[in-house]
Amino acid sequence: MTAQLIDGKSFANTLRERYKIIVNEGMQTGKTQPGLAVILVGNDPASEIYVKNKRLACEQVNIKSIFHHLTDEVSEAHLIELIQSLNDDKKVHGILLQLPLPKHIDAEKVLECIDPKKDVDGFHPYNLGRLAQRRPLLRPCTPLGVILLLEHIQQTFKGKQAVVIGASNIVGRPMAMEFLLAGSTVTICHRFTTDLSYYSKQADILVSAVGIPGLIKGEWIKEGATVVDIGITRLSDGSLTGDIEFDAAKQRAAWITPVPGGVGPMTVAMLIRNTLSAADYL
């Protein structure tokens, strides 16, 4: 068996074209242009690239991007003050605070200051709580992107064993809640899991979001499984790789996402989707 590739880049491009039409048609009927405020603190090279790509993607679908680039010496109080002013700005429908933040800033405290209705990352406790209660509003972008990508390949969820490796608040935990919402039986593995290979071998749908190259061995993949690799690491030669031994895994899986070109583009597409939802376009 050789797995079919799940082309997240192509599907994300299709979604973005669809969203662009929705925005243009909405504005022609007199709707306010969707506005996304992006806050970057400091000069982390990876964060700068992520922010640039997110802003470019939004502008391509006619979302107004409002950029606030703060120094890494900015005080927590000043950052919260900026967020509160954006909460009150009617031209801003979504607020994106790029993580990580400098160590002197409490990220959880600052994220809670974002109006849940403008929380397009889906990280606010209110939005995570709504997802846990099976009443989702704005949903975390990467897990939502995974679900839509799997629906695109007509993956079934009910009765399937979904195994999520990684328990972060940003990806792993909301990913597990998305699978529960879809009707799967869910197992979450984390740093205290004692036999990762055992749980991996049970997975009809395996999702890894850790960021450790080669963590998941190819022989751990169940025959015919769907494999989603969210982890991404840049190696010393400049290439990008995921958590899963790709070449070996694709000999056993039915479907597998590549790194790059799998989940990453879907995350950005879901940011656009959430911004349009917050602006009442969807």
C-alpha positions as protocol buffer text, in pm:
chain_id: "A"
residue {
  index: 1
  type: MET
  ca { x: 0 y: 0 z: 0 }
}
residue {
  index: 2
  type: THR
  ca { x: 116 y: 352 z: -80 }
}
residue {
  index: 3
  type: ALA
  ca { x: -78 y: 632 z: 85 }
}
residue {
  index: 4
  type: GLN
  ca { x: -254 y: 903 z: -111 }
}
residue {
  index: 5
  type: LEU
  ca { x: -131 y: 1252 z: -26 }
}
residue {
  index: 6
  type: ILE
  ca { x: -375 y: 1492 z: 137 }
}
residue {
  index: 7
  type: ASP
  ca { x: -303 y: 1815 z: -49 }
}
residue {
  index: 8
  type: GLY
  ca { x: -378 y: 2086 z: 205 }
}
residue {
  index: 9
  type: LYS
  ca { x: -221 y: 2358 z: -7 }
}
residue {
  index: 10
  type: SER
  ca { x: -454 y: 2296 z: -301 }
}
residue {
  index: 11
  type: PHE
  ca { x: -768 y: 2272 z: -88 }
}
residue {
  index: 12
  type: ALA
  ca { x: -673 y: 2582 z: 111 }
}
residue {
  index: 13
  type: ASN
  ca { x: -633 y: 2775 z: -214 }
}
residue {
  index: 14
  type: THR
  ca { x: -980 y: 2660 z: -321 }
}
residue {
  index: 15
  type: LEU
  ca { x: -1127 y: 2781 z: 8 }
}
residue {
  index: 16
  type: ARG
  ca { x: -951 y: 3115 z: -18 }
}
residue {
  index: 17
  type: GLU
  ca { x: -1094 y: 3174 z: -362 }
}
residue {
  index: 18
  type: ARG
  ca { x: -1438 y: 3091 z: -224 }
}
residue {
  index: 19
  type: TYR
  ca { x: -1390 y: 3331 z: 67 }
}
residue {
  index: 20
  type: LYS
  ca { x: -1275 y: 3607 z: -170 }
}
residue {
  index: 21
  type: ILE
  ca { x: -1601 y: 3577 z: -366 }
}
residue {
  index: 22
  type: ILE
  ca { x: -1801 y: 3590 z: -41 }
}
residue {
  index: 23
  type: VAL
  ca { x: -1623 y: 3908 z: 71 }
}
residue {
  index: 24
  type: ASN
  ca { x: -1658 y: 4083 z: -264 }
}
residue {
  index: 25
  type: GLU
  ca { x: -2026 y: 3994 z: -292 }
}
residue {
  index: 26
  type: GLY
  ca { x: -2089 y: 4108 z: 65 }
}
residue {
  index: 27
  type: MET
  ca { x: -1917 y: 4442 z: 15 }
}
residue {
  index: 28
  type: GLN
  ca { x: -2119 y: 4500 z: -302 }
}
residue {
  index: 29
  type: THR
  ca { x: -2434 y: 4477 z: -91 }
}
residue {
  index: 30
  type: GLY
  ca { x: -2303 y: 4740 z: 150 }
}
residue {
  index: 31
  type: LYS
  ca { x: -2138 y: 4528 z: 417 }
}
residue {
  index: 32
  type: THR
  ca { x: -1838 y: 4671 z: 602 }
}
residue {
  index: 33
  type: GLN
  ca { x: -1502 y: 4536 z: 483 }
}
residue {
  index: 34
  type: PRO
  ca { x: -1379 y: 4268 z: 725 }
}
residue {
  index: 35
  type: GLY
  ca { x: -1091 y: 4395 z: 935 }
}
residue {
  index: 36
  type: LEU
  ca { x: -819 y: 4188 z: 1105 }
}
residue {
  index: 37
  type: ALA
  ca { x: -580 y: 4343 z: 1357 }
}
residue {
  index: 38
  type: VAL
  ca { x: -250 y: 4156 z: 1383 }
}
residue {
  index: 39
  type: ILE
  ca { x: -19 y: 4215 z: 1680 }
}
residue {
  index: 40
  type: LEU
  ca { x: 345 y: 4107 z: 1669 }
}
residue {
  index: 41
  type: VAL
  ca { x: 567 y: 4159 z: 1973 }
}
residue {
  index: 42
  type: GLY
  ca { x: 941 y: 4152 z: 1911 }
}
residue {
  index: 43
  type: ASN
  ca { x: 1145 y: 4038 z: 1612 }
}
residue {
  index: 44
  type: ASP
  ca { x: 1137 y: 3659 z: 1620 }
}
residue {
  index: 45
  type: PRO
  ca { x: 1220 y: 3558 z: 1258 }
}
residue {
  index: 46
  type: ALA
  ca { x: 973 y: 3268 z: 1248 }
}
residue {
  index: 47
  type: SER
  ca { x: 694 y: 3483 z: 1390 }
}
residue {
  index: 48
  type: GLU
  ca { x: 768 y: 3757 z: 1138 }
}
residue {
  index: 49
  type: ILE
  ca { x: 731 y: 3508 z: 852 }
}
residue {
  index: 50
  type: TYR
  ca { x: 406 y: 3367 z: 995 }
}
residue {
  index: 51
  type: VAL
  ca { x: 259 y: 3715 z: 1037 }
}
residue {
  index: 52
  type: LYS
  ca { x: 365 y: 3819 z: 688 }
}
residue {
  index: 53
  type: ASN
  ca { x: 198 y: 3511 z: 535 }
}
residue {
  index: 54
  type: LYS
  ca { x: -120 y: 3557 z: 738 }
}
residue {
  index: 55
  type: ARG
  ca { x: -151 y: 3924 z: 646 }
}
residue {
  index: 56
  type: LEU
  ca { x: -85 y: 3852 z: 279 }
}
residue {
  index: 57
  type: ALA
  ca { x: -347 y: 3576 z: 272 }
}
residue {
  index: 58
  type: CYS
  ca { x: -606 y: 3806 z: 429 }
}
residue {
  index: 59
  type: GLU
  ca { x: -533 y: 4089 z: 189 }
}
residue {
  index: 60
  type: GLN
  ca { x: -572 y: 3848 z: -104 }
}
residue {
  index: 61
  type: VAL
  ca { x: -933 y: 3786 z: -5 }
}
residue {
  index: 62
  type: ASN
  ca { x: -999 y: 4158 z: 56 }
}
residue {
  index: 63
  type: ILE
  ca { x: -977 y: 4152 z: 436 }
}
residue {
  index: 64
  type: LYS
  ca { x: -824 y: 4475 z: 566 }
}
residue {
  index: 65
  type: SER
  ca { x: -510 y: 4393 z: 764 }
}
residue {
  index: 66
  type: ILE
  ca { x: -419 y: 4632 z: 1046 }
}
residue {
  index: 67
  type: PHE
  ca { x: -66 y: 4566 z: 1172 }
}
residue {
  index: 68
  type: HIS
  ca { x: 73 y: 4655 z: 1514 }
}
residue {
  index: 69
  type: HIS
  ca { x: 443 y: 4572 z: 1556 }
}
residue {
  index: 70
  type: LEU
  ca { x: 560 y: 4628 z: 1913 }
}
residue {
  index: 71
  type: THR
  ca { x: 910 y: 4601 z: 2058 }
}
residue {
  index: 72
  type: ASP
  ca { x: 992 y: 4305 z: 2281 }
}
residue {
  index: 73
  type: GLU
  ca { x: 1030 y: 4554 z: 2568 }
}
residue {
  index: 74
  type: VAL
  ca { x: 663 y: 4655 z: 2558 }
}
residue {
  index: 75
  type: SER
  ca { x: 490 y: 4628 z: 2895 }
}
residue {
  index: 76
  type: GLU
  ca { x: 208 y: 4384 z: 2958 }
}
residue {
  index: 77
  type: ALA
  ca { x: -14 y: 4676 z: 3057 }
}
residue {
  index: 78
  type: HIS
  ca { x: 48 y: 4857 z: 2728 }
}
residue {
  index: 79
  type: LEU
  ca { x: -26 y: 4542 z: 2527 }
}
residue {
  index: 80
  type: ILE
  ca { x: -354 y: 4492 z: 2715 }
}
residue {
  index: 81
  type: GLU
  ca { x: -442 y: 4858 z: 2657 }
}
residue {
  index: 82
  type: LEU
  ca { x: -389 y: 4810 z: 2281 }
}
residue {
  index: 83
  type: ILE
  ca { x: -607 y: 4500 z: 2279 }
}
residue {
  index: 84
  type: GLN
  ca { x: -884 y: 4679 z: 2466 }
}
residue {
  index: 85
  type: SER
  ca { x: -877 y: 4962 z: 2213 }
}
residue {
  index: 86
  type: LEU
  ca { x: -909 y: 4707 z: 1931 }
}
residue {
  index: 87
  type: ASN
  ca { x: -1198 y: 4541 z: 2115 }
}
residue {
  index: 88
  type: ASP
  ca { x: -1377 y: 4876 z: 2099 }
}
residue {
  index: 89
  type: ASP
  ca { x: -1292 y: 4948 z: 1732 }
}
residue {
  index: 90
  type: LYS
  ca { x: -1593 y: 4863 z: 1515 }
}
residue {
  index: 91
  type: LYS
  ca { x: -1374 y: 4843 z: 1204 }
}
residue {
  index: 92
  type: VAL
  ca { x: -1180 y: 4555 z: 1363 }
}
residue {
  index: 93
  type: HIS
  ca { x: -1366 y: 4224 z: 1348 }
}
residue {
  index: 94
  type: GLY
  ca { x: -1079 y: 3995 z: 1442 }
}
residue {
  index: 95
  type: ILE
  ca { x: -772 y: 4024 z: 1665 }
}
residue {
  index: 96
  type: LEU
  ca { x: -471 y: 3798 z: 1618 }
}
residue {
  index: 97
  type: LEU
  ca { x: -193 y: 3804 z: 1879 }
}
residue {
  index: 98
  type: GLN
  ca { x: 108 y: 3621 z: 1742 }
}
residue {
  index: 99
  type: LEU
  ca { x: 266 y: 3379 z: 1987 }
}
residue {
  index: 100
  type: PRO
  ca { x: 509 y: 3328 z: 2154 }
}
residue {
  index: 101
  type: LEU
  ca { x: 530 y: 3645 z: 2362 }
}
residue {
  index: 102
  type: PRO
  ca { x: 834 y: 3768 z: 2560 }
}
residue {
  index: 103
  type: LYS
  ca { x: 879 y: 3598 z: 2897 }
}
residue {
  index: 104
  type: HIS
  ca { x: 780 y: 3905 z: 3098 }
}
residue {
  index: 105
  type: ILE
  ca { x: 428 y: 3894 z: 2949 }
}
residue {
  index: 106
  type: ASP
  ca { x: 167 y: 3647 z: 3074 }
}
residue {
  index: 107
  type: ALA
  ca { x: 28 y: 3510 z: 2747 }
}
residue {
  index: 108
  type: GLU
  ca { x: -279 y: 3348 z: 2906 }
}
residue {
  index: 109
  type: LYS
  ca { x: -373 y: 3671 z: 3084 }
}
residue {
  index: 110
  type: VAL
  ca { x: -333 y: 3878 z: 2767 }
}
residue {
  index: 111
  type: LEU
  ca { x: -526 y: 3632 z: 2547 }
}
residue {
  index: 112
  type: GLU
  ca { x: -817 y: 3647 z: 2790 }
}
residue {
  index: 113
  type: CYS
  ca { x: -835 y: 4023 z: 2729 }
}
residue {
  index: 114
  type: ILE
  ca { x: -935 y: 3968 z: 2366 }
}
residue {
  index: 115
  type: ASP
  ca { x: -1309 y: 3998 z: 2306 }
}
residue {
  index: 116
  type: PRO
  ca { x: -1426 y: 3637 z: 2247 }
}
residue {
  index: 117
  type: LYS
  ca { x: -1628 y: 3761 z: 1949 }
}
residue {
  index: 118
  type: LYS
  ca { x: -1302 y: 3886 z: 1790 }
}
residue {
  index: 119
  type: ASP
  ca { x: -1088 y: 3588 z: 1897 }
}
residue {
  index: 120
  type: VAL
  ca { x: -1015 y: 3457 z: 1547 }
}
residue {
  index: 121
  type: ASP
  ca { x: -743 y: 3222 z: 1677 }
}
residue {
  index: 122
  type: GLY
  ca { x: -1005 y: 3049 z: 1891 }
}
residue {
  index: 123
  type: PHE
  ca { x: -777 y: 3047 z: 2198 }
}
residue {
  index: 124
  type: HIS
  ca { x: -1002 y: 3234 z: 2444 }
}
residue {
  index: 125
  type: PRO
  ca { x: -1134 y: 3015 z: 2730 }
}
residue {
  index: 126
  type: TYR
  ca { x: -1488 y: 3111 z: 2629 }
}
residue {
  index: 127
  type: ASN
  ca { x: -1444 y: 2975 z: 2276 }
}
residue {
  index: 128
  type: LEU
  ca { x: -1264 y: 2663 z: 2395 }
}
residue {
  index: 129
  type: GLY
  ca { x: -1543 y: 2611 z: 2647 }
}
residue {
  index: 130
  type: ARG
  ca { x: -1807 y: 2641 z: 2375 }
}
residue {
  index: 131
  type: LEU
  ca { x: -1622 y: 2376 z: 2174 }
}
residue {
  index: 132
  type: ALA
  ca { x: -1608 y: 2149 z: 2480 }
}
residue {
  index: 133
  type: GLN
  ca { x: -1984 y: 2192 z: 2526 }
}
residue {
  index: 134
  type: ARG
  ca { x: -2047 y: 2096 z: 2162 }
}
residue {
  index: 135
  type: ARG
  ca { x: -2168 y: 2449 z: 2082 }
}
residue {
  index: 136
  type: PRO
  ca { x: -1868 y: 2588 z: 1890 }
}
residue {
  index: 137
  type: LEU
  ca { x: -1837 y: 2947 z: 1774 }
}
residue {
  index: 138
  type: LEU
  ca { x: -1486 y: 3058 z: 1678 }
}
residue {
  index: 139
  type: ARG
  ca { x: -1277 y: 2741 z: 1671 }
}
residue {
  index: 140
  type: PRO
  ca { x: -895 y: 2701 z: 1694 }
}
residue {
  index: 141
  type: CYS
  ca { x: -764 y: 2728 z: 1340 }
}
residue {
  index: 142
  type: THR
  ca { x: -535 y: 2427 z: 1307 }
}
residue {
  index: 143
  type: PRO
  ca { x: -776 y: 2164 z: 1452 }
}
residue {
  index: 144
  type: LEU
  ca { x: -1064 y: 2307 z: 1247 }
}
residue {
  index: 145
  type: GLY
  ca { x: -842 y: 2298 z: 938 }
}
residue {
  index: 146
  type: VAL
  ca { x: -767 y: 1930 z: 1000 }
}
residue {
  index: 147
  type: ILE
  ca { x: -1137 y: 1846 z: 1026 }
}
residue {
  index: 148
  type: LEU
  ca { x: -1226 y: 2028 z: 703 }
}
residue {
  index: 149
  type: LEU
  ca { x: -930 y: 1870 z: 525 }
}
residue {
  index: 150
  type: LEU
  ca { x: -1040 y: 1521 z: 633 }
}
residue {
  index: 151
  type: GLU
  ca { x: -1400 y: 1594 z: 536 }
}
residue {
  index: 152
  type: HIS
  ca { x: -1263 y: 1695 z: 195 }
}
residue {
  index: 153
  type: ILE
  ca { x: -1122 y: 1343 z: 142 }
}
residue {
  index: 154
  type: GLN
  ca { x: -1452 y: 1200 z: 274 }
}
residue {
  index: 155
  type: GLN
  ca { x: -1301 y: 1064 z: 593 }
}
residue {
  index: 156
  type: THR
  ca { x: -1560 y: 910 z: 823 }
}
residue {
  index: 157
  type: PHE
  ca { x: -1537 y: 992 z: 1194 }
}
residue {
  index: 158
  type: LYS
  ca { x: -1817 y: 811 z: 1376 }
}
residue {
  index: 159
  type: GLY
  ca { x: -1692 y: 490 z: 1534 }
}
residue {
  index: 160
  type: LYS
  ca { x: -1330 y: 559 z: 1437 }
}
residue {
  index: 161
  type: GLN
  ca { x: -1043 y: 553 z: 1685 }
}
residue {
  index: 162
  type: ALA
  ca { x: -871 y: 893 z: 1671 }
}
residue {
  index: 163
  type: VAL
  ca { x: -538 y: 927 z: 1847 }
}
residue {
  index: 164
  type: VAL
  ca { x: -397 y: 1276 z: 1907 }
}
residue {
  index: 165
  type: ILE
  ca { x: -31 y: 1302 z: 2005 }
}
residue {
  index: 166
  type: GLY
  ca { x: 37 y: 1627 z: 2188 }
}
residue {
  index: 167
  type: ALA
  ca { x: -183 y: 1799 z: 2446 }
}
residue {
  index: 168
  type: SER
  ca { x: -121 y: 2170 z: 2396 }
}
residue {
  index: 169
  type: ASN
  ca { x: -402 y: 2419 z: 2449 }
}
residue {
  index: 170
  type: ILE
  ca { x: -349 y: 2549 z: 2096 }
}
residue {
  index: 171
  type: VAL
  ca { x: -363 y: 2223 z: 1898 }
}
residue {
  index: 172
  type: GLY
  ca { x: -376 y: 1892 z: 2086 }
}
residue {
  index: 173
  type: ARG
  ca { x: -662 y: 1950 z: 2330 }
}
residue {
  index: 174
  type: PRO
  ca { x: -895 y: 2130 z: 2087 }
}
residue {
  index: 175
  type: MET
  ca { x: -810 y: 1868 z: 1822 }
}
residue {
  index: 176
  type: ALA
  ca { x: -935 y: 1599 z: 2057 }
}
residue {
  index: 177
  type: MET
  ca { x: -1253 y: 1799 z: 2119 }
}
residue {
  index: 178
  type: GLU
  ca { x: -1308 y: 1834 z: 1744 }
}
residue {
  index: 179
  type: PHE
  ca { x: -1288 y: 1456 z: 1703 }
}
residue {
  index: 180
  type: LEU
  ca { x: -1532 y: 1409 z: 1992 }
}
residue {
  index: 181
  type: LEU
  ca { x: -1767 y: 1654 z: 1823 }
}
residue {
  index: 182
  type: ALA
  ca { x: -1738 y: 1450 z: 1502 }
}
residue {
  index: 183
  type: GLY
  ca { x: -1824 y: 1124 z: 1680 }
}
residue {
  index: 184
  type: SER
  ca { x: -1484 y: 956 z: 1711 }
}
residue {
  index: 185
  type: THR
  ca { x: -1347 y: 768 z: 2010 }
}
residue {
  index: 186
  type: VAL
  ca { x: -1049 y: 977 z: 2120 }
}
residue {
  index: 187
  type: THR
  ca { x: -718 y: 906 z: 2292 }
}
residue {
  index: 188
  type: ILE
  ca { x: -474 y: 1186 z: 2378 }
}
residue {
  index: 189
  type: CYS
  ca { x: -106 y: 1102 z: 2421 }
}
residue {
  index: 190
  type: HIS
  ca { x: 141 y: 1338 z: 2589 }
}
residue {
  index: 191
  type: ARG
  ca { x: 481 y: 1352 z: 2758 }
}
residue {
  index: 192
  type: PHE
  ca { x: 368 y: 1121 z: 3038 }
}
residue {
  index: 193
  type: THR
  ca { x: 237 y: 851 z: 2801 }
}
residue {
  index: 194
  type: THR
  ca { x: 442 y: 537 z: 2863 }
}
residue {
  index: 195
  type: ASP
  ca { x: 390 y: 339 z: 2540 }
}
residue {
  index: 196
  type: LEU
  ca { x: 340 y: 572 z: 2246 }
}
residue {
  index: 197
  type: SER
  ca { x: 380 y: 292 z: 1993 }
}
residue {
  index: 198
  type: TYR
  ca { x: 85 y: 99 z: 2141 }
}
residue {
  index: 199
  type: TYR
  ca { x: -159 y: 387 z: 2109 }
}
residue {
  index: 200
  type: SER
  ca { x: -31 y: 485 z: 1764 }
}
residue {
  index: 201
  type: LYS
  ca { x: -98 y: 135 z: 1636 }
}
residue {
  index: 202
  type: GLN
  ca { x: -464 y: 157 z: 1745 }
}
residue {
  index: 203
  type: ALA
  ca { x: -534 y: 472 z: 1547 }
}
residue {
  index: 204
  type: ASP
  ca { x: -771 y: 477 z: 1250 }
}
residue {
  index: 205
  type: ILE
  ca { x: -692 y: 849 z: 1242 }
}
residue {
  index: 206
  type: LEU
  ca { x: -353 y: 953 z: 1381 }
}
residue {
  index: 207
  type: VAL
  ca { x: -269 y: 1318 z: 1440 }
}
residue {
  index: 208
  type: SER
  ca { x: 70 y: 1428 z: 1573 }
}
residue {
  index: 209
  type: ALA
  ca { x: 133 y: 1785 z: 1691 }
}
residue {
  index: 210
  type: VAL
  ca { x: 455 y: 1775 z: 1891 }
}
residue {
  index: 211
  type: GLY
  ca { x: 741 y: 1918 z: 1683 }
}
residue {
  index: 212
  type: ILE
  ca { x: 991 y: 1635 z: 1729 }
}
residue {
  index: 213
  type: PRO
  ca { x: 1127 y: 1501 z: 1398 }
}
residue {
  index: 214
  type: GLY
  ca { x: 1074 y: 1127 z: 1351 }
}
residue {
  index: 215
  type: LEU
  ca { x: 890 y: 1086 z: 1682 }
}
residue {
  index: 216
  type: ILE
  ca { x: 631 y: 853 z: 1524 }
}
residue {
  index: 217
  type: LYS
  ca { x: 788 y: 552 z: 1357 }
}
residue {
  index: 218
  type: GLY
  ca { x: 653 y: 424 z: 1029 }
}
residue {
  index: 219
  type: GLU
  ca { x: 595 y: 74 z: 1163 }
}
residue {
  index: 220
  type: TRP
  ca { x: 361 y: 219 z: 1429 }
}
residue {
  index: 221
  type: ILE
  ca { x: 107 y: 317 z: 1164 }
}
residue {
  index: 222
  type: LYS
  ca { x: -200 y: 95 z: 1139 }
}
residue {
  index: 223
  type: GLU
  ca { x: -261 y: -47 z: 792 }
}
residue {
  index: 224
  type: GLY
  ca { x: -508 y: 178 z: 609 }
}
residue {
  index: 225
  type: ALA
  ca { x: -496 y: 458 z: 866 }
}
residue {
  index: 226
  type: THR
  ca { x: -531 y: 828 z: 793 }
}
residue {
  index: 227
  type: VAL
  ca { x: -222 y: 1014 z: 914 }
}
residue {
  index: 228
  type: VAL
  ca { x: -209 y: 1389 z: 982 }
}
residue {
  index: 229
  type: ASP
  ca { x: 129 y: 1544 z: 1066 }
}
residue {
  index: 230
  type: ILE
  ca { x: 94 y: 1889 z: 1225 }
}
residue {
  index: 231
  type: GLY
  ca { x: 444 y: 1898 z: 1374 }
}
residue {
  index: 232
  type: ILE
  ca { x: 695 y: 2098 z: 1173 }
}
residue {
  index: 233
  type: THR
  ca { x: 1067 y: 2142 z: 1237 }
}
residue {
  index: 234
  type: ARG
  ca { x: 1338 y: 2311 z: 1030 }
}
residue {
  index: 235
  type: LEU
  ca { x: 1647 y: 2090 z: 1008 }
}
residue {
  index: 236
  type: SER
  ca { x: 2008 y: 2209 z: 996 }
}
residue {
  index: 237
  type: ASP
  ca { x: 2009 y: 2182 z: 615 }
}
residue {
  index: 238
  type: GLY
  ca { x: 1713 y: 2421 z: 597 }
}
residue {
  index: 239
  type: SER
  ca { x: 1454 y: 2158 z: 502 }
}
residue {
  index: 240
  type: LEU
  ca { x: 1125 y: 2113 z: 686 }
}
residue {
  index: 241
  type: THR
  ca { x: 1012 y: 1785 z: 838 }
}
residue {
  index: 242
  type: GLY
  ca { x: 726 y: 1657 z: 1052 }
}
residue {
  index: 243
  type: ASP
  ca { x: 684 y: 1431 z: 1354 }
}
residue {
  index: 244
  type: ILE
  ca { x: 616 y: 1119 z: 1150 }
}
residue {
  index: 245
  type: GLU
  ca { x: 864 y: 907 z: 952 }
}
residue {
  index: 246
  type: PHE
  ca { x: 698 y: 996 z: 625 }
}
residue {
  index: 247
  type: ASP
  ca { x: 854 y: 748 z: 379 }
}
residue {
  index: 248
  type: ALA
  ca { x: 786 y: 449 z: 603 }
}
residue {
  index: 249
  type: ALA
  ca { x: 444 y: 569 z: 715 }
}
residue {
  index: 250
  type: LYS
  ca { x: 314 y: 619 z: 361 }
}
residue {
  index: 251
  type: GLN
  ca { x: 377 y: 250 z: 289 }
}
residue {
  index: 252
  type: ARG
  ca { x: 115 y: 159 z: 552 }
}
residue {
  index: 253
  type: ALA
  ca { x: -132 y: 448 z: 561 }
}
residue {
  index: 254
  type: ALA
  ca { x: -422 y: 502 z: 321 }
}
residue {
  index: 255
  type: TRP
  ca { x: -395 y: 883 z: 345 }
}
residue {
  index: 256
  type: ILE
  ca { x: -118 y: 1107 z: 475 }
}
residue {
  index: 257
  type: THR
  ca { x: -42 y: 1480 z: 488 }
}
residue {
  index: 258
  type: PRO
  ca { x: 295 y: 1601 z: 360 }
}
residue {
  index: 259
  type: VAL
  ca { x: 517 y: 1846 z: 549 }
}
residue {
  index: 260
  type: PRO
  ca { x: 514 y: 2116 z: 424 }
}
residue {
  index: 261
  type: GLY
  ca { x: 196 y: 2153 z: 216 }
}
residue {
  index: 262
  type: GLY
  ca { x: -43 y: 1966 z: 442 }
}
residue {
  index: 263
  type: VAL
  ca { x: -198 y: 2128 z: 747 }
}
residue {
  index: 264
  type: GLY
  ca { x: -9 y: 2459 z: 744 }
}
residue {
  index: 265
  type: PRO
  ca { x: -201 y: 2622 z: 457 }
}
residue {
  index: 266
  type: MET
  ca { x: -529 y: 2509 z: 613 }
}
residue {
  index: 267
  type: THR
  ca { x: -446 y: 2691 z: 936 }
}
residue {
  index: 268
  type: VAL
  ca { x: -422 y: 3020 z: 746 }
}
residue {
  index: 269
  type: ALA
  ca { x: -742 y: 2944 z: 554 }
}
residue {
  index: 270
  type: MET
  ca { x: -924 y: 2889 z: 884 }
}
residue {
  index: 271
  type: LEU
  ca { x: -797 y: 3223 z: 1012 }
}
residue {
  index: 272
  type: ILE
  ca { x: -968 y: 3380 z: 713 }
}
residue {
  index: 273
  type: ARG
  ca { x: -1282 y: 3176 z: 778 }
}
residue {
  index: 274
  type: ASN
  ca { x: -1294 y: 3282 z: 1143 }
}
residue {
  index: 275
  type: THR
  ca { x: -1244 y: 3647 z: 1050 }
}
residue {
  index: 276
  type: LEU
  ca { x: -1533 y: 3629 z: 805 }
}
residue {
  index: 277
  type: SER
  ca { x: -1747 y: 3459 z: 1069 }
}
residue {
  index: 278
  type: ALA
  ca { x: -1663 y: 3733 z: 1320 }
}
residue {
  index: 279
  type: ALA
  ca { x: -1760 y: 3994 z: 1057 }
}
residue {
  index: 280
  type: ASP
  ca { x: -2094 y: 3816 z: 991 }
}
residue {
  index: 281
  type: TYR
  ca { x: -1998 y: 3712 z: 638 }
}
residue {
  index: 282
  type: LEU
  ca { x: -2042 y: 3341 z: 713 }
}
